[in-house]
mmCIF file of C-alpha atoms in Angstrom:
data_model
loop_
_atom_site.group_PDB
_atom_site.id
_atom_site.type_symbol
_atom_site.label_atom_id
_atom_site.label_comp_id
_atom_site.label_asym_id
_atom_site.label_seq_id
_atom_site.Cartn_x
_atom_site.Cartn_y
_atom_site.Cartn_z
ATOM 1 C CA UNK A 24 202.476 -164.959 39.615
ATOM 2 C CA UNK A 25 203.980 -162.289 41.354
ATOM 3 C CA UNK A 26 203.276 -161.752 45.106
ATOM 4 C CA UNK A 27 203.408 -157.520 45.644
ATOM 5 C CA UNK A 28 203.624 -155.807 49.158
ATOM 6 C CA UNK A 29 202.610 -152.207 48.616
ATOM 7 C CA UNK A 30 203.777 -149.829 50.779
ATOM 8 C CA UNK A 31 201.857 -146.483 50.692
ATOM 9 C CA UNK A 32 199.215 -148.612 48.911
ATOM 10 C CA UNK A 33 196.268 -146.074 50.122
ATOM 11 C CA UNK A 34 198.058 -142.833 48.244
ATOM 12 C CA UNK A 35 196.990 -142.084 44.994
ATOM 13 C CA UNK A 36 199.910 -143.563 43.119
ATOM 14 C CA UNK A 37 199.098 -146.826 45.708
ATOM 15 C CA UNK A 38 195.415 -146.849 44.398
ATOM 16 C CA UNK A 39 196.941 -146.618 40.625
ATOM 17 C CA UNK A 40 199.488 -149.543 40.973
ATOM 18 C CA UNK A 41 196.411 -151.749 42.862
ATOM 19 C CA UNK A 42 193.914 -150.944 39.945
ATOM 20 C CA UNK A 43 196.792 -151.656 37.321
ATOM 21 C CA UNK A 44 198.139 -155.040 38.804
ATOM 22 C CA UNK A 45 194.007 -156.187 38.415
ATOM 23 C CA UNK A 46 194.401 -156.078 34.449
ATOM 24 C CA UNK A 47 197.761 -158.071 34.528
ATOM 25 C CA UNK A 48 197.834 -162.229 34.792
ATOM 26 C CA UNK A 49 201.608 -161.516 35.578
ATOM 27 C CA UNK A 50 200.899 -160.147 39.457
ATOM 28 C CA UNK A 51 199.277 -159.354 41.959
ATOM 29 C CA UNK A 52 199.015 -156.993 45.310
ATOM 30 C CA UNK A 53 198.692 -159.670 47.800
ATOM 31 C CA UNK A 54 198.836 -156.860 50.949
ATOM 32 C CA UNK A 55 199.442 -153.493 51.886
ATOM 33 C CA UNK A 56 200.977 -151.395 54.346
ATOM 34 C CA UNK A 57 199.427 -147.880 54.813
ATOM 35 C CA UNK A 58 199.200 -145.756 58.039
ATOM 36 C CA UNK A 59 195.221 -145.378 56.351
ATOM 37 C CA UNK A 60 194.506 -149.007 56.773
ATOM 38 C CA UNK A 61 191.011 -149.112 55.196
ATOM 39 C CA UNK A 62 190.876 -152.124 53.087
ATOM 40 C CA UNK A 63 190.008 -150.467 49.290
ATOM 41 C CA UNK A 64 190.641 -153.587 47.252
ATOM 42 C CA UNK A 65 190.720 -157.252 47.885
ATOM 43 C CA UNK A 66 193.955 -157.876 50.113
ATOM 44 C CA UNK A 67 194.984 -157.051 53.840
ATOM 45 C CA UNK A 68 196.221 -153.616 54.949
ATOM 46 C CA UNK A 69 198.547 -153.150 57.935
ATOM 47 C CA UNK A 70 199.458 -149.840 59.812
ATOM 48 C CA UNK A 71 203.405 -151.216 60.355
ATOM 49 C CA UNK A 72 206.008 -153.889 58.542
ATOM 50 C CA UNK A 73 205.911 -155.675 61.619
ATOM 51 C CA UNK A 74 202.639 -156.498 61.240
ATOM 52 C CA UNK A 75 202.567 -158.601 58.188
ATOM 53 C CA UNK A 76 201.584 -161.480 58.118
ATOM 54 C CA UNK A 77 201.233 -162.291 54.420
ATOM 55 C CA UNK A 78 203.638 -164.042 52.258
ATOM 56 C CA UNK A 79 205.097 -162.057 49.410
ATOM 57 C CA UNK A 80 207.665 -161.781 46.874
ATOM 58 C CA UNK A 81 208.941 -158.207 46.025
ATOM 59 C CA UNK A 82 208.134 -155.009 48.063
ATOM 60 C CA UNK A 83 206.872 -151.393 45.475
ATOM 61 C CA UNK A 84 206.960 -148.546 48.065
ATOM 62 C CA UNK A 85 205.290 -145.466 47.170
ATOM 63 C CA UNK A 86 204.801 -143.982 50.686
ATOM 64 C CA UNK A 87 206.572 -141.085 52.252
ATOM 65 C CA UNK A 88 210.575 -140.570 53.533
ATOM 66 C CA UNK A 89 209.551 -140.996 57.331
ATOM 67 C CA UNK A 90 208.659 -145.286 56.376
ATOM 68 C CA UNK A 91 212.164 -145.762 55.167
ATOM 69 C CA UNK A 92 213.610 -146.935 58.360
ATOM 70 C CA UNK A 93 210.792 -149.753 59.501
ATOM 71 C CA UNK A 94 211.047 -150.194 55.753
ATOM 72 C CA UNK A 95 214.525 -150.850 55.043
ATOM 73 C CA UNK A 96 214.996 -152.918 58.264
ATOM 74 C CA UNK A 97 211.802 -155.169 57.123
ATOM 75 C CA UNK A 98 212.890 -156.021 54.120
ATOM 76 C CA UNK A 99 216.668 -156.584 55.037
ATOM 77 C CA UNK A 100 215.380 -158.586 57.859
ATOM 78 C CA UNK A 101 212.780 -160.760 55.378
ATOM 79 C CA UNK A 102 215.903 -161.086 52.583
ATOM 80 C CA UNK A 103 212.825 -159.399 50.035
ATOM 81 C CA UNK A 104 213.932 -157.182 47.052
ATOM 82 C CA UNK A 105 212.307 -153.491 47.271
ATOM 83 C CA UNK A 106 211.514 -151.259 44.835
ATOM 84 C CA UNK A 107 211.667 -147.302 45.971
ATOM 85 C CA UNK A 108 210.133 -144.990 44.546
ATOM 86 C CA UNK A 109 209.075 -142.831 46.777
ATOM 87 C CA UNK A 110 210.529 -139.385 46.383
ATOM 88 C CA UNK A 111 212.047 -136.372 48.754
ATOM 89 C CA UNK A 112 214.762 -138.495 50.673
ATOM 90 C CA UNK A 113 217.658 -137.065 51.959
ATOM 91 C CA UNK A 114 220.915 -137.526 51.765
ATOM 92 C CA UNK A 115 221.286 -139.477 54.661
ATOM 93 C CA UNK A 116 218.459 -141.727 53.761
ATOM 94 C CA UNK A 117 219.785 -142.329 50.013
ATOM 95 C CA UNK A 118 222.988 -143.463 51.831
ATOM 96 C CA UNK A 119 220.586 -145.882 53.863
ATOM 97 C CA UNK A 120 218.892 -147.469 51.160
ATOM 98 C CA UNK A 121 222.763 -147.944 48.911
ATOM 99 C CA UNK A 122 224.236 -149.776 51.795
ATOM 100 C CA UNK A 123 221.707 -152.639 51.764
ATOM 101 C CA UNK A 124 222.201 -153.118 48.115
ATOM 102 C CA UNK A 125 224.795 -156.104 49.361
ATOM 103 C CA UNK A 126 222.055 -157.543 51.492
ATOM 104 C CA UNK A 127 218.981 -157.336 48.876
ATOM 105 C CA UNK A 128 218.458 -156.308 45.226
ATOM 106 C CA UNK A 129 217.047 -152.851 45.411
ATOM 107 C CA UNK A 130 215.652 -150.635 42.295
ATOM 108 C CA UNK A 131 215.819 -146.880 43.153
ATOM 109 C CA UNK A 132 214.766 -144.185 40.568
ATOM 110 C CA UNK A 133 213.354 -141.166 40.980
ATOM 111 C CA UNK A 134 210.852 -141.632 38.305
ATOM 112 C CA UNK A 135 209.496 -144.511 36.966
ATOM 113 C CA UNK A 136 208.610 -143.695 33.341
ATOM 114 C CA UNK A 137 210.871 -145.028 30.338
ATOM 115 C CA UNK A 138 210.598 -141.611 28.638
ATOM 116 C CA UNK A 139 212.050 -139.733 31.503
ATOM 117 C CA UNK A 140 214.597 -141.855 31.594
ATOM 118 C CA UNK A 141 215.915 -141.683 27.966
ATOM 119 C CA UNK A 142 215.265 -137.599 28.807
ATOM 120 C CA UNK A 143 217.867 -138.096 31.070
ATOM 121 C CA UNK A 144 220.406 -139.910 28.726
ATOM 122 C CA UNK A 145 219.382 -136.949 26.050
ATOM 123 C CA UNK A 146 219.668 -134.167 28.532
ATOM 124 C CA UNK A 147 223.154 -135.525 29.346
ATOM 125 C CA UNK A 148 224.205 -135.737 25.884
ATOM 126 C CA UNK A 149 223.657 -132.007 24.764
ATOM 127 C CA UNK A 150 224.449 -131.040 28.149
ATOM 128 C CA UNK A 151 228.495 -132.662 27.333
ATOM 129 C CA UNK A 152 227.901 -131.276 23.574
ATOM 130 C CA UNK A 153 226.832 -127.466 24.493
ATOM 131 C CA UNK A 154 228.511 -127.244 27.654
ATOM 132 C CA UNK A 155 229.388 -123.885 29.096
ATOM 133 C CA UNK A 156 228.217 -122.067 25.601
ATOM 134 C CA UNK A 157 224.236 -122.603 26.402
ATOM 135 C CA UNK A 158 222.651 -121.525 30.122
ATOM 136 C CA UNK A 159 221.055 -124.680 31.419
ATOM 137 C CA UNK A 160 217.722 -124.535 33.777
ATOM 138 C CA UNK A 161 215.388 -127.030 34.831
ATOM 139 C CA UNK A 162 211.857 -125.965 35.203
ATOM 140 C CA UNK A 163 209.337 -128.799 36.675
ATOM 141 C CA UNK A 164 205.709 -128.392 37.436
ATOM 142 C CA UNK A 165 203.181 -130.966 39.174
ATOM 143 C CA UNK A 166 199.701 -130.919 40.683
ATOM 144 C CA UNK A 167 199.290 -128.434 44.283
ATOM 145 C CA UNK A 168 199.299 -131.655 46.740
ATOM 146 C CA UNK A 169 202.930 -132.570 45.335
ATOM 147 C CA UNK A 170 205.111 -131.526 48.493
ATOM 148 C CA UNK A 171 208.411 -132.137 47.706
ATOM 149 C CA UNK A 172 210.293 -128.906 45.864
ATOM 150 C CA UNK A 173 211.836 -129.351 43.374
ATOM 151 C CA UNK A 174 210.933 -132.883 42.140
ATOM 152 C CA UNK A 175 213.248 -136.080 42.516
ATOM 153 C CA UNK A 176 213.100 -136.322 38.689
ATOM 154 C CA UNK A 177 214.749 -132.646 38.321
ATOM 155 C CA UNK A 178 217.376 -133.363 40.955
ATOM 156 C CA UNK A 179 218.349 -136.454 38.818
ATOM 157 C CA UNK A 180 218.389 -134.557 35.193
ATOM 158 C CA UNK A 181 220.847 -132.417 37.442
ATOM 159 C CA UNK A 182 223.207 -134.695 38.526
ATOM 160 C CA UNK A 183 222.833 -136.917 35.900
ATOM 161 C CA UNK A 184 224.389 -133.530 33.458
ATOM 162 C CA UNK A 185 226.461 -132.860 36.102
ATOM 163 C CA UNK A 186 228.227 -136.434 37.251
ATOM 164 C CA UNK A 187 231.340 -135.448 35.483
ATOM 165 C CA UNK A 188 231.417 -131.337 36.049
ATOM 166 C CA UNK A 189 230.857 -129.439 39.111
ATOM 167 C CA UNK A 190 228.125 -126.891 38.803
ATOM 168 C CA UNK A 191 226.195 -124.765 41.252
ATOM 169 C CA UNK A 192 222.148 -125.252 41.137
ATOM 170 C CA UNK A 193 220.869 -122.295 41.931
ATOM 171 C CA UNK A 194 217.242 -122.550 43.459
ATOM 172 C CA UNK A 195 216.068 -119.213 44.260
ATOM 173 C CA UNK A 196 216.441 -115.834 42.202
ATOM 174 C CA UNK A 197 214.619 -113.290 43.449
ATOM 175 C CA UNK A 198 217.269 -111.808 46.298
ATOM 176 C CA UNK A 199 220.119 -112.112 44.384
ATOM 177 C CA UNK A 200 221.084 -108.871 42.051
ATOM 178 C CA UNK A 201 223.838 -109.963 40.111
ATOM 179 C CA UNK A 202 224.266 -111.810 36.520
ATOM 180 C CA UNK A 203 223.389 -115.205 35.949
ATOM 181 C CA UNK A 204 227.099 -117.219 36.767
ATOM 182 C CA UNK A 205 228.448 -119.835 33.770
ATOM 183 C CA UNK A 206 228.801 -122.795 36.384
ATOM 184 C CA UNK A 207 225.075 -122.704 37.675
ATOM 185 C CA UNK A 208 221.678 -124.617 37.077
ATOM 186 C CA UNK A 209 218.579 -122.877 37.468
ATOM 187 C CA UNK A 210 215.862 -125.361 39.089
ATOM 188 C CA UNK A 211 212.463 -123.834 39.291
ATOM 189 C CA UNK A 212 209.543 -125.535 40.508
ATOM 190 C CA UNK A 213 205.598 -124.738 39.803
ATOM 191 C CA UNK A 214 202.458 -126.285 41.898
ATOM 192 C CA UNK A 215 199.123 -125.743 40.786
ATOM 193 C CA UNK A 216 195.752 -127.775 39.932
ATOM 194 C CA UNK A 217 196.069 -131.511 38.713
ATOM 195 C CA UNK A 218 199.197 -131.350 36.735
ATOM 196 C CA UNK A 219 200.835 -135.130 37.124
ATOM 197 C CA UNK A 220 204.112 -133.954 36.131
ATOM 198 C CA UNK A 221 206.038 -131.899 33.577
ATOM 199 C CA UNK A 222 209.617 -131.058 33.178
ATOM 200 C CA UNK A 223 211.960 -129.159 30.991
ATOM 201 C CA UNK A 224 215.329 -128.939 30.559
ATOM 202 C CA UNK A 225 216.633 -125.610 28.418
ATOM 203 C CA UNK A 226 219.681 -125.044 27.064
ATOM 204 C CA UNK A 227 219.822 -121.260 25.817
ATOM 205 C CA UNK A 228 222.526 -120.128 23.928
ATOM 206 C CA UNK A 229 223.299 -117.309 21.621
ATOM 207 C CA UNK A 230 220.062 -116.874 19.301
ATOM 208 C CA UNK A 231 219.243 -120.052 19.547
ATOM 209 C CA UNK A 232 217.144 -122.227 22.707
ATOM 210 C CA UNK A 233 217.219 -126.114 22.918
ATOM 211 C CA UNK A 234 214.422 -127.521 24.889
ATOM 212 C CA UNK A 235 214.254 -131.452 26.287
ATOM 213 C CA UNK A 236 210.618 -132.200 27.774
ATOM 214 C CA UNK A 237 208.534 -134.641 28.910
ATOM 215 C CA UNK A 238 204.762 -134.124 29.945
ATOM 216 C CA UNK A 239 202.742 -137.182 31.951
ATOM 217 C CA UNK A 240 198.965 -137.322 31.275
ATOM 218 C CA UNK A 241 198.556 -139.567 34.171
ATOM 219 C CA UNK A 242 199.927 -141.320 37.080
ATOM 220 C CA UNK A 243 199.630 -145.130 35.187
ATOM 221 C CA UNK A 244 203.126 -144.624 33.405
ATOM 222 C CA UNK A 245 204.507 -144.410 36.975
ATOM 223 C CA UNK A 246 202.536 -147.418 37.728
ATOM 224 C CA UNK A 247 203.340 -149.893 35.129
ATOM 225 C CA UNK A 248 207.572 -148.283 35.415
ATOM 226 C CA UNK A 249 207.085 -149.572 38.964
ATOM 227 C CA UNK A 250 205.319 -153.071 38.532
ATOM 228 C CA UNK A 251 208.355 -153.671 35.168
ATOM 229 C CA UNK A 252 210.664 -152.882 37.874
ATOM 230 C CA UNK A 253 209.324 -155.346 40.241
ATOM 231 C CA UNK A 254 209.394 -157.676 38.106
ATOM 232 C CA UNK A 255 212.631 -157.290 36.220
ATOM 233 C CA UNK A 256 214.181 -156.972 40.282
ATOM 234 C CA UNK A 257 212.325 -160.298 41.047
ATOM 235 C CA UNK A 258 215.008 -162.294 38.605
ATOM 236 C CA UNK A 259 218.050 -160.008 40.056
ATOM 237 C CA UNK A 260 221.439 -160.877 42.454
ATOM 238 C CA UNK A 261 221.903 -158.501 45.085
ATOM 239 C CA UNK A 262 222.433 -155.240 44.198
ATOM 240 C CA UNK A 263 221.316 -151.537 43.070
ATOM 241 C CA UNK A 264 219.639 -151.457 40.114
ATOM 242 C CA UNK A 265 217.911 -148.310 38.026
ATOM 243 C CA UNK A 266 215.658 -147.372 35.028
ATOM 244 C CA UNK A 267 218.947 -147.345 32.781
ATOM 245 C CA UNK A 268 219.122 -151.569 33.624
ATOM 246 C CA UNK A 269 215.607 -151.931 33.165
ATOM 247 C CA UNK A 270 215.765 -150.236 29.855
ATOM 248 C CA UNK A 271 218.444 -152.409 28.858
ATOM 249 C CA UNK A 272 216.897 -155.883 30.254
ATOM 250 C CA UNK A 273 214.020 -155.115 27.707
#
């Protein structure tokens, strides 16, 4: 069986993954680290890394940004594959978590359902087919507690379209008074009530509109993306490893 460390394992996507891992013979959460340490289920919770003491096998962290460091350095340290995927780093903190890829096998992806990720490889496709004929924008939405604007998951439909042209997202509208430019991305973000998470991407052209979306119902797709990717990482070399690997270990 599987031996998971959860970081973050008091959030609500923490509570998801501990109720989720109950149903499966495959794994189990073994312990916790949350700055909350109020035991919920039936392992040990500890405010820091340092303070494990609890023998595990692969690390799921679904925390916050400001844990990567202790995190990063723990699991280096302990030789223990992670899988991040937390969301809102920045650039300097993606950089982090790519150089230890030749110390530890890492999984990184900024969402953990299969569907978003064959969005992606969809939204890439008519994005090199339509090209500069079609406006593209991004529009994501998720619940009012989500704090991160815009979400991981539209930054990566962005560069994913974008890896091989250079293109200008464009964020914020409403002081500009000028026409839309050909080499921009439109990435608008919506917060409100429970919504897990919904994005689109649109490609409008000349009287015609192509639409690409994917709608979750509820935070257990993320869940079971994140303990497949544990367990796929479990078997893997050092390295960096993503949804598109996963897909293709299946």
């Amino acid at each position: 069986m599987l031996k998971i460390l959860l970081s973050g394992c008091n959030g609500a996507m923490g509570r998801t993954i501990s109720e989720l891992a109950l149903q499966k013979d495959t794994v189990s959460v073994v312990c916790g680290v949350d700055r909350n340490t109020e035991q919920k289920y039936d392992y040990p919770v500890f405010e820091n890394f340092n303070n494990v003491s609890v023998d595990f096998d692969v690390i799921i962290d679904f925390s916050h940004p400001s844990v990567l460091s202790g995190l990063i350095d723990f699991a280096a340290k302990n030789k223990k594959p992670v899988v991040f995927a937390t969301t809102g780093y920045n650039n300097e903190q993606l950089e982090l978590i790519k150089a230890q890829q030749e110390n530890i096998p890492i999984f990184f992806s900024a969402n953990m359902s299969l569907c978003v990720s064959l969005m992606r490889e969809l939204a890439v496709k008519a994005f090199s087919v339509l090209n500069m004929d079609y406006d593209t924008e991004i529009i994501e939405k998720h619940h009012n507690q989500k704090v991160d604007a815009p979400s991981g998951t539209a930054i990566m439909l962005a560069d994913a379209m974008t890896a091989e042209k250079q293109m200008h997202y464009e964020f914020d509208r409403h002081s500009k008074r000028q026409k839309r430019a050909k080499n921009e991305i439109g990435i608008h973000s919506v917060r409100g009530g429970t919504i897990v998470g919904e994005h689109e991407v649109i490609f409008a052209g000349t009287d015609e509109v192509l639409t690409i979306s994917h709608t979750a119902y509820s935070k257990k797709i993320f869940a079971s993306g994140a303990i497949s990717a544990a367990e796929f990482l479990s078997t893997c070399k050092n390295g960096l490893y993503g949804m598109a690997d996963l897909i293709n270990n299946k």
